[in-house]
PDB file of C-alpha atoms in Angstrom:
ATOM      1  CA  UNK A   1      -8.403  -1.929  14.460  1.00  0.00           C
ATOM      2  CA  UNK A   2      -6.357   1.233  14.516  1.00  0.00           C
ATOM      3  CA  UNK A   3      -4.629   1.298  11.407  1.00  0.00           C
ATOM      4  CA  UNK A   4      -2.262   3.976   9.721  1.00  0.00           C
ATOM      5  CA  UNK A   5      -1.465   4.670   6.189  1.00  0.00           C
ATOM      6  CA  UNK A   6       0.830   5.833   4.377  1.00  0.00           C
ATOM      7  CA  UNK A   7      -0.105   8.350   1.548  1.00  0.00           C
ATOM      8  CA  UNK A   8      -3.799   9.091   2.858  1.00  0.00           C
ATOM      9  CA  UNK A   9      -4.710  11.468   0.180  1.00  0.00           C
ATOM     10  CA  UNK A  10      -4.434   8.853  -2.866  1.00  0.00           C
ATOM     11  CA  UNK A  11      -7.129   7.599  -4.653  1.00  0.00           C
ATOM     12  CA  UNK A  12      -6.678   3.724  -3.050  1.00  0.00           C
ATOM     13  CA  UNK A  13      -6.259   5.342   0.633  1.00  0.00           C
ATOM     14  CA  UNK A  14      -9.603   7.286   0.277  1.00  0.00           C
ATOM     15  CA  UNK A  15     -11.282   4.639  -0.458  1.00  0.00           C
ATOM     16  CA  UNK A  16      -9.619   2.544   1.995  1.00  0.00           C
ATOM     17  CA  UNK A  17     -10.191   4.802   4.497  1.00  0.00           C
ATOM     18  CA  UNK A  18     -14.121   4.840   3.587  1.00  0.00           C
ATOM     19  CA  UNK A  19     -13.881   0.996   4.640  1.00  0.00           C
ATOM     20  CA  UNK A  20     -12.374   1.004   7.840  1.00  0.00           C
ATOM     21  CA  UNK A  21     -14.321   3.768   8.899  1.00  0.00           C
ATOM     22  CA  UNK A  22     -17.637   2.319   7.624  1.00  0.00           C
ATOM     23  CA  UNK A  23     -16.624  -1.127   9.473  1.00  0.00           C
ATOM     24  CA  UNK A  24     -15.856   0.785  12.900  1.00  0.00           C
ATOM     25  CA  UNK A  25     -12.008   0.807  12.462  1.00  0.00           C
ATOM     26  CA  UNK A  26     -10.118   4.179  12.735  1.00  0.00           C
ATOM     27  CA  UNK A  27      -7.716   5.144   9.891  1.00  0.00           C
ATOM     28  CA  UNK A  28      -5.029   7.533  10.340  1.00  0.00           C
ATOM     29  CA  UNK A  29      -3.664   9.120   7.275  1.00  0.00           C
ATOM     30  CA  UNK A  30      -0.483  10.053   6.830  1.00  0.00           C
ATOM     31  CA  UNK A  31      -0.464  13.456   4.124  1.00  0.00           C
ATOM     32  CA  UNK A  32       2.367  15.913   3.383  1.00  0.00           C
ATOM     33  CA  UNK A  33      -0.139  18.779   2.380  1.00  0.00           C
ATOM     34  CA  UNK A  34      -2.550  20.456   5.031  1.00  0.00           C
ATOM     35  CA  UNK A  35      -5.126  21.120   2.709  1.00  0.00           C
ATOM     36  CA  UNK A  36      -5.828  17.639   1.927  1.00  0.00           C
ATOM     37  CA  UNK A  37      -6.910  16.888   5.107  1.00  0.00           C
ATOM     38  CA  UNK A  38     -10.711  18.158   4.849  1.00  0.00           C
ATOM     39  CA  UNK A  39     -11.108  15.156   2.291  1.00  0.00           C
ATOM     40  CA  UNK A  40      -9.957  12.426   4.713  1.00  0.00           C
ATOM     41  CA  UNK A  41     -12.107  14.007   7.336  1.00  0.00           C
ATOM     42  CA  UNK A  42     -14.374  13.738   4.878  1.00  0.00           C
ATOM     43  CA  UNK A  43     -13.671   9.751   4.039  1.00  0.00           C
ATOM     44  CA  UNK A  44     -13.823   9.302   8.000  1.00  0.00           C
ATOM     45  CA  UNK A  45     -10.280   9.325   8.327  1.00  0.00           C
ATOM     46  CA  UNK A  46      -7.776  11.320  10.773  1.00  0.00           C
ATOM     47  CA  UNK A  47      -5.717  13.695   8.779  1.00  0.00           C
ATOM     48  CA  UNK A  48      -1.619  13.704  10.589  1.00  0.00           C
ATOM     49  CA  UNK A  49       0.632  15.889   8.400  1.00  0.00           C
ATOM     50  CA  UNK A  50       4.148  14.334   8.228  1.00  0.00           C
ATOM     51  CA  UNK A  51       6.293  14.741   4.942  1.00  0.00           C
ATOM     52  CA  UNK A  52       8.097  11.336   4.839  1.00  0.00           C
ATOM     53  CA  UNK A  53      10.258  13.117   2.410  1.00  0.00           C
ATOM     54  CA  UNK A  54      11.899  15.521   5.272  1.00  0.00           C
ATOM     55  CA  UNK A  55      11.090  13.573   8.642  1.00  0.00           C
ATOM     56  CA  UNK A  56      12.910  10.672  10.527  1.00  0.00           C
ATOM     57  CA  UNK A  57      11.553   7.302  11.905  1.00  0.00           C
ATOM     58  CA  UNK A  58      11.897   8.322  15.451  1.00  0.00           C
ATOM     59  CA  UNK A  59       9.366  10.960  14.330  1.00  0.00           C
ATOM     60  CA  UNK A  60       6.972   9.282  12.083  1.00  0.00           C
ATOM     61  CA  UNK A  61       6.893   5.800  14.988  1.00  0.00           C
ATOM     62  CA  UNK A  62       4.998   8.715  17.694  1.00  0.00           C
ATOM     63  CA  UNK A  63       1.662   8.529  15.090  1.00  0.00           C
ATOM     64  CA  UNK A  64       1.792   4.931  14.946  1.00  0.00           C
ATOM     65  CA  UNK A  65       1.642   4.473  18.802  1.00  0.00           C
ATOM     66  CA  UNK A  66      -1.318   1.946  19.034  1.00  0.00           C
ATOM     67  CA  UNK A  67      -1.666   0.955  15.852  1.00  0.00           C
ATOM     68  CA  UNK A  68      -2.350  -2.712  14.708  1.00  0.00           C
ATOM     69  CA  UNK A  69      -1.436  -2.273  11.111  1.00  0.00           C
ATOM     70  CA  UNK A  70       0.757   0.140   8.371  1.00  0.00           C
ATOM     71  CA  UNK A  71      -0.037   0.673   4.839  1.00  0.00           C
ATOM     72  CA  UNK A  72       2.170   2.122   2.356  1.00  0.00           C
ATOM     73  CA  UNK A  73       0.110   3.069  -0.223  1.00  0.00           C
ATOM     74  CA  UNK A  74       2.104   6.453  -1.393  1.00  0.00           C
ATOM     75  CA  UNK A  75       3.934   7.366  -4.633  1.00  0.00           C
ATOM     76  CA  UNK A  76       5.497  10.204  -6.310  1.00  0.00           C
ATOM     77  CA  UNK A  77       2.591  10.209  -8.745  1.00  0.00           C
ATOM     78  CA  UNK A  78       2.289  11.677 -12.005  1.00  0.00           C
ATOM     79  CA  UNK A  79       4.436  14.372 -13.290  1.00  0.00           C
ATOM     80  CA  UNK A  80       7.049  13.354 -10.906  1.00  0.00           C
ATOM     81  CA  UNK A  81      10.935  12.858 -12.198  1.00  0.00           C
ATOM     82  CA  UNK A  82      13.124   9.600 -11.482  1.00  0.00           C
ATOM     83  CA  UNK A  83      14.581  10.696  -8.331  1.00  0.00           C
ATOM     84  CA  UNK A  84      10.862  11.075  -6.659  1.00  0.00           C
ATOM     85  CA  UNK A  85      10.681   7.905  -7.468  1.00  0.00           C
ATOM     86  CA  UNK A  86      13.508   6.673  -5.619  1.00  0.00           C
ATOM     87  CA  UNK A  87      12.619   8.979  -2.513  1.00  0.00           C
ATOM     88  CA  UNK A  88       9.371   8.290  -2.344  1.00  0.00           C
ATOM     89  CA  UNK A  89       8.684   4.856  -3.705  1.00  0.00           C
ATOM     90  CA  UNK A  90      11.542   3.084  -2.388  1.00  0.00           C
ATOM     91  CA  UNK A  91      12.843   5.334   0.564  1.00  0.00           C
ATOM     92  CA  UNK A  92       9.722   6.305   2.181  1.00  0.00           C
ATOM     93  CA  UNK A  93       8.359   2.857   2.588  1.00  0.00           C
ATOM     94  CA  UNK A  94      11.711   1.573   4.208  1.00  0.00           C
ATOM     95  CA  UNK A  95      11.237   4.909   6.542  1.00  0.00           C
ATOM     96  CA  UNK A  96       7.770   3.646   7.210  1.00  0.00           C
ATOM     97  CA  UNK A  97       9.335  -0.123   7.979  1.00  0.00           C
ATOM     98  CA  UNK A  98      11.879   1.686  10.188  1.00  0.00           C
ATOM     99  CA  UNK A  99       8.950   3.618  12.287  1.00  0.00           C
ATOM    100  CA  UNK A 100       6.768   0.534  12.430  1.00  0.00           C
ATOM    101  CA  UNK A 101       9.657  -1.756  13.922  1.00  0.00           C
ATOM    102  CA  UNK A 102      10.554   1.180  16.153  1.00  0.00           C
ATOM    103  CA  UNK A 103       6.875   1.676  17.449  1.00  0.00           C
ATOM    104  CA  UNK A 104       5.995  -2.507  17.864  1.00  0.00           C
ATOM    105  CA  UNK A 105       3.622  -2.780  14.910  1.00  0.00           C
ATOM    106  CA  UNK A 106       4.343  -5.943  12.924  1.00  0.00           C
ATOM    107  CA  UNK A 107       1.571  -5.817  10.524  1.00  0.00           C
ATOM    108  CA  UNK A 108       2.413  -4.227   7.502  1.00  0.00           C
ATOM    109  CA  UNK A 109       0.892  -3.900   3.919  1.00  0.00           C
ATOM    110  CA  UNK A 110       2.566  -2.724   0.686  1.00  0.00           C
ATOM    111  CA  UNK A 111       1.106  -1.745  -2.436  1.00  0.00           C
ATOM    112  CA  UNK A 112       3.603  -2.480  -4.872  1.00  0.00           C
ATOM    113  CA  UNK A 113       2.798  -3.332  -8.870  1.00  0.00           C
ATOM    114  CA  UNK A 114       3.068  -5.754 -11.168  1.00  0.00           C
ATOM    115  CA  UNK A 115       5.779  -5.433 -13.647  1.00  0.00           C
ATOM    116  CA  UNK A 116       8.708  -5.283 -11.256  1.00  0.00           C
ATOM    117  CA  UNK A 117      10.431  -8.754 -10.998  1.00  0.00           C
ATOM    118  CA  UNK A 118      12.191  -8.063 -14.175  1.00  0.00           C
ATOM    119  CA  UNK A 119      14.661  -5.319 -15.477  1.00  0.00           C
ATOM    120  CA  UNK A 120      13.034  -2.769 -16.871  1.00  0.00           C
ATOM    121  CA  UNK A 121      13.028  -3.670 -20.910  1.00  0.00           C
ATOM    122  CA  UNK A 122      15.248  -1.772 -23.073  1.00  0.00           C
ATOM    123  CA  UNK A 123      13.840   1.536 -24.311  1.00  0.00           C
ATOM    124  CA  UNK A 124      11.470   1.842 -21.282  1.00  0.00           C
ATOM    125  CA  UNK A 125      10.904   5.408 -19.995  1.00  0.00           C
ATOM    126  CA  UNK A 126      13.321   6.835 -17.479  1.00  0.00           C
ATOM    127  CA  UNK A 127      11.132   7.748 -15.120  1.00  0.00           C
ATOM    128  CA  UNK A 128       8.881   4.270 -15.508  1.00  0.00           C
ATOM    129  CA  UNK A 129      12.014   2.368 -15.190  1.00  0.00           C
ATOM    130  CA  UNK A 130      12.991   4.146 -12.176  1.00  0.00           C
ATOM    131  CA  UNK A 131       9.531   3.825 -10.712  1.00  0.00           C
ATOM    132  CA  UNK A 132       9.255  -0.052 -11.230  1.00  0.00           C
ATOM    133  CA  UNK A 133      13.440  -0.207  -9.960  1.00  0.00           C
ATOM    134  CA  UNK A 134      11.812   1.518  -6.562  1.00  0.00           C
ATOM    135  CA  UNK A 135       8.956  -0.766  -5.914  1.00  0.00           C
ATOM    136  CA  UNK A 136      11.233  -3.356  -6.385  1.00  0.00           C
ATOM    137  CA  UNK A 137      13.920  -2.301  -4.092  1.00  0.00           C
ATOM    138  CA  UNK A 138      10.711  -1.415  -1.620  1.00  0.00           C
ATOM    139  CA  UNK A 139      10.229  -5.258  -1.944  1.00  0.00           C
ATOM    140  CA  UNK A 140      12.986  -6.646  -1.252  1.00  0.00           C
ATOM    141  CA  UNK A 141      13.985  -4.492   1.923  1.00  0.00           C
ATOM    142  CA  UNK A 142      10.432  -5.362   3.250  1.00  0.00           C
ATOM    143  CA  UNK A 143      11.347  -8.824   2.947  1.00  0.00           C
ATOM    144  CA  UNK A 144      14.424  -8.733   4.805  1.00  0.00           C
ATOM    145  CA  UNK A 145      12.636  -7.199   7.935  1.00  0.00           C
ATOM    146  CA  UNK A 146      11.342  -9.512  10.802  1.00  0.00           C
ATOM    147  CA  UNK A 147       8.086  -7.755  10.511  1.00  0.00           C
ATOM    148  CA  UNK A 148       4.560  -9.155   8.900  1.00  0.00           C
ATOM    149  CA  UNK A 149       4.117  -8.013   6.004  1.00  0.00           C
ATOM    150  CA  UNK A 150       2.147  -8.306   2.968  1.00  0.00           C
ATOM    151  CA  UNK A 151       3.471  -7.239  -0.493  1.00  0.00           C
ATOM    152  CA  UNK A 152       0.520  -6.595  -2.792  1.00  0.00           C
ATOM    153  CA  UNK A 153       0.728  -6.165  -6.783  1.00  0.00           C
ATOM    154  CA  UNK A 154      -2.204  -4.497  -8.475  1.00  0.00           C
ATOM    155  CA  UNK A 155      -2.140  -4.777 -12.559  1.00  0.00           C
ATOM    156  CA  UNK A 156      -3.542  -1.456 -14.457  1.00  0.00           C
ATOM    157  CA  UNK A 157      -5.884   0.251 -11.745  1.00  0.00           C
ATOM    158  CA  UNK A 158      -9.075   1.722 -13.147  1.00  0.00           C
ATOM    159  CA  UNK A 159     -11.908   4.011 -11.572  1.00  0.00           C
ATOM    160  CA  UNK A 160     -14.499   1.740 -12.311  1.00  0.00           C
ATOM    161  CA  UNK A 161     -17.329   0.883 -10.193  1.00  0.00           C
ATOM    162  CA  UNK A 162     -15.676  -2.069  -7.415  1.00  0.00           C
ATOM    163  CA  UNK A 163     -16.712  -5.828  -8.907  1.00  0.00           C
ATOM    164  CA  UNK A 164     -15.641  -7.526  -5.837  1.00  0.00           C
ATOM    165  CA  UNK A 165     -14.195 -10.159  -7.813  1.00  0.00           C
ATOM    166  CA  UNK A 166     -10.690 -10.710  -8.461  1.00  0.00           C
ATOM    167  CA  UNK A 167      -8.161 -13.264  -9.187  1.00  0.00           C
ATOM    168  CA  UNK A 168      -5.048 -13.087  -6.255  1.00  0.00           C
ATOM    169  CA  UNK A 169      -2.392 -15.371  -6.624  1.00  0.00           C
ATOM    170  CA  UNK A 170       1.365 -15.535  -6.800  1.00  0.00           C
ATOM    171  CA  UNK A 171       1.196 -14.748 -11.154  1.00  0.00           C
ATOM    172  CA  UNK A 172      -2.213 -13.682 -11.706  1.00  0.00           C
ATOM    173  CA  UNK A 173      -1.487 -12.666 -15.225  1.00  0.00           C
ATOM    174  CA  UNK A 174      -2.124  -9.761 -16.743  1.00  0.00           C
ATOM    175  CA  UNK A 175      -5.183  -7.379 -16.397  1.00  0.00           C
ATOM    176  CA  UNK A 176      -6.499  -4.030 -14.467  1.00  0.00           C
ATOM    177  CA  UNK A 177      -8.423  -4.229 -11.080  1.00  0.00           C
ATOM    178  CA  UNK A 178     -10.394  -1.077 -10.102  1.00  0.00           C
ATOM    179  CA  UNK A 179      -8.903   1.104  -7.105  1.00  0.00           C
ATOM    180  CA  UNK A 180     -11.879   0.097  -5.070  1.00  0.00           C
ATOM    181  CA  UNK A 181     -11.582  -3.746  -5.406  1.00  0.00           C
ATOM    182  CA  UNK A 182      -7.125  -2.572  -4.223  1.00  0.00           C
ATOM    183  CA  UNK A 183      -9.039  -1.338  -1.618  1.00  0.00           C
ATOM    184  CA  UNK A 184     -11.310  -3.848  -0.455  1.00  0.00           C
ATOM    185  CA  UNK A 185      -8.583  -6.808  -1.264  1.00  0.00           C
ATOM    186  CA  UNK A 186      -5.978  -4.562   0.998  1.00  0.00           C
ATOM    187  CA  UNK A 187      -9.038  -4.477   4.131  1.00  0.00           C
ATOM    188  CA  UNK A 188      -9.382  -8.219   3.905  1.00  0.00           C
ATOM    189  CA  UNK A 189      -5.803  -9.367   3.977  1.00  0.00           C
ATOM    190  CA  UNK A 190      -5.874  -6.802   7.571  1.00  0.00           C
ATOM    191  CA  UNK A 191      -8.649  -9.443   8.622  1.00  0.00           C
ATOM    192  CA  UNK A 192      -5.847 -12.393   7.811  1.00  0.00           C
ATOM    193  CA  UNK A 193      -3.166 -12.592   9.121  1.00  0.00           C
ATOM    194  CA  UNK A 194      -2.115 -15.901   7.571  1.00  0.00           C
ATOM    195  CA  UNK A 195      -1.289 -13.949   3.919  1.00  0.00           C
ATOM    196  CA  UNK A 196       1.676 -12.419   5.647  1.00  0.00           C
ATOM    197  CA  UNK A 197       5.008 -13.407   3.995  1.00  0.00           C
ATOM    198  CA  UNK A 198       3.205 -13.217   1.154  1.00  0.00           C
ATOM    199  CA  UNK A 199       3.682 -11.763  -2.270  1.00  0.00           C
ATOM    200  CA  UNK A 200       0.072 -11.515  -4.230  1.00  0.00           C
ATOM    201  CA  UNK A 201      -1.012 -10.329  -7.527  1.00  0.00           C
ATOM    202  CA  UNK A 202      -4.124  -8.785  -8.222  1.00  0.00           C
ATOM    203  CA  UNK A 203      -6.425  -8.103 -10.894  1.00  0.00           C
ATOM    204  CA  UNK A 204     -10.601  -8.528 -11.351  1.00  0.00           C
ATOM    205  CA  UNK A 205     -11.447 -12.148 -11.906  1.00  0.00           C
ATOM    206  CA  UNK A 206     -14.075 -14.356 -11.487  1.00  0.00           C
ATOM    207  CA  UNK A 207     -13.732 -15.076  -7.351  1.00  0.00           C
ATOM    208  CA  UNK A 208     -15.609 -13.154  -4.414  1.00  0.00           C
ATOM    209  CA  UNK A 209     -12.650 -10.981  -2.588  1.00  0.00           C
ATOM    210  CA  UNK A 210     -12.726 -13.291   0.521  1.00  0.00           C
ATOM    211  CA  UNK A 211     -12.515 -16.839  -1.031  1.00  0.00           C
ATOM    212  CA  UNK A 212      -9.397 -15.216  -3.021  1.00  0.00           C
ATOM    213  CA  UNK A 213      -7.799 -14.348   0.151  1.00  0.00           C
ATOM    214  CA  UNK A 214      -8.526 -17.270   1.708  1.00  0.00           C
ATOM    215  CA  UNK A 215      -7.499 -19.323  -1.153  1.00  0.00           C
ATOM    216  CA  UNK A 216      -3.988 -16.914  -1.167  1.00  0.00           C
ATOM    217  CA  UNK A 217      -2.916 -18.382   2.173  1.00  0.00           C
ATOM    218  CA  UNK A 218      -3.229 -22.223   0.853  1.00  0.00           C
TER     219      UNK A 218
END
């Protein structure tokens, strides 16, 4: 499987990338800053610089030529203001739709949150409001698109060591799941195809990562 993704320097891509390259897959990551692409090298990824901030889909669909799968696993980050949020968060993944639809690859995977099916609550910070608005409208354009996509909610994301247990479900309730178990959750719904359409939550529970995903497509 040949798959690219989408902010390849973050914490969930590295590890992603680590996966798919362990399992014989090739991961492409998609960075905006040269100099992080020693550590997907590193990971067993293929570094392609391409700031989806200042680039078109026309442009971004030549590096997913042959690819069975996108993931959109970018964000501003930390530090960022409200209108990185909207660029980024929101903007970039519909560029990403755009260049997938435009290349012929129908599977794709978004890393969303949890939080974002209702308003932002009164006195929430501007910046975390606008964030949670952006995954949200990132959502709902994804949905609209005749492609195969996955939406994917992790709760609070910790470095902890991966449990590979989780609970994945339409409300999974509240709770954090470690970056690596994002990770290995994101691999396995690659591996089924039948959790497209599909909006999950995640967090660690009590069930192995592929009888969750299994169970998700019931």
């Amino acid at each position: 499987m040949r798959v690219v993704i989408a902010g390849g320097h973050g914490k969930i891509a590295l590890l992603l990338e680590r996966q798919l390259a362990t399992r014989g897959d090739t991961a492409v990551g998609l960075i905006r800053n040269p100099e992080q692409a020693d550590a997907l090298r590193a990971a067993g990824a293929t570094p392609v610089v391409r700031d989806l901030e200042r680039t078109d889909a026309t442009g971004l669909a030549a590096h997913l030529d042959g690819a069975d799968a996108v993931i959109f696993a970018a964000g501003a980050g930390p530090g960022s203001g409200a209108a990185r949020k909207d660029t980024v968060d929101r903007a970039a993944a519909a560029l990403l739709a755009d260049a997938a639809t435009h290349a012929g690859v129908r599977r794709y995977l978004l890393v969303s949150s949890m939080g974002v099916d209702a308003p932002p609550a009164a006195g929430t910070d501007d910046v975390w409001a606008a964030y949670l608005r952006a995954k949200r409208a990132a959502e709902d354009d994804l949905r609209d698109r005749d492609l195969d996509w996955t939406v994917l909610r992790p709760g609070r994301l910790t470095d902890d060591e991966p449990s590979g247990r989780v609970t994945l479900a339409a409300h999974a309730g509240r709770g954090a799941v470690t970056r690596a178990d994002v990770a290995l959750v994101l691999v396995a719904l690659l591996d089924e195809p039948r959790t497209a359409g599909r909006t999950l939550e995640l967090v660690n529970g009590p069930t192995p990562i592929a009888d969750a995903v299994r169970a998700s497509t019931a």
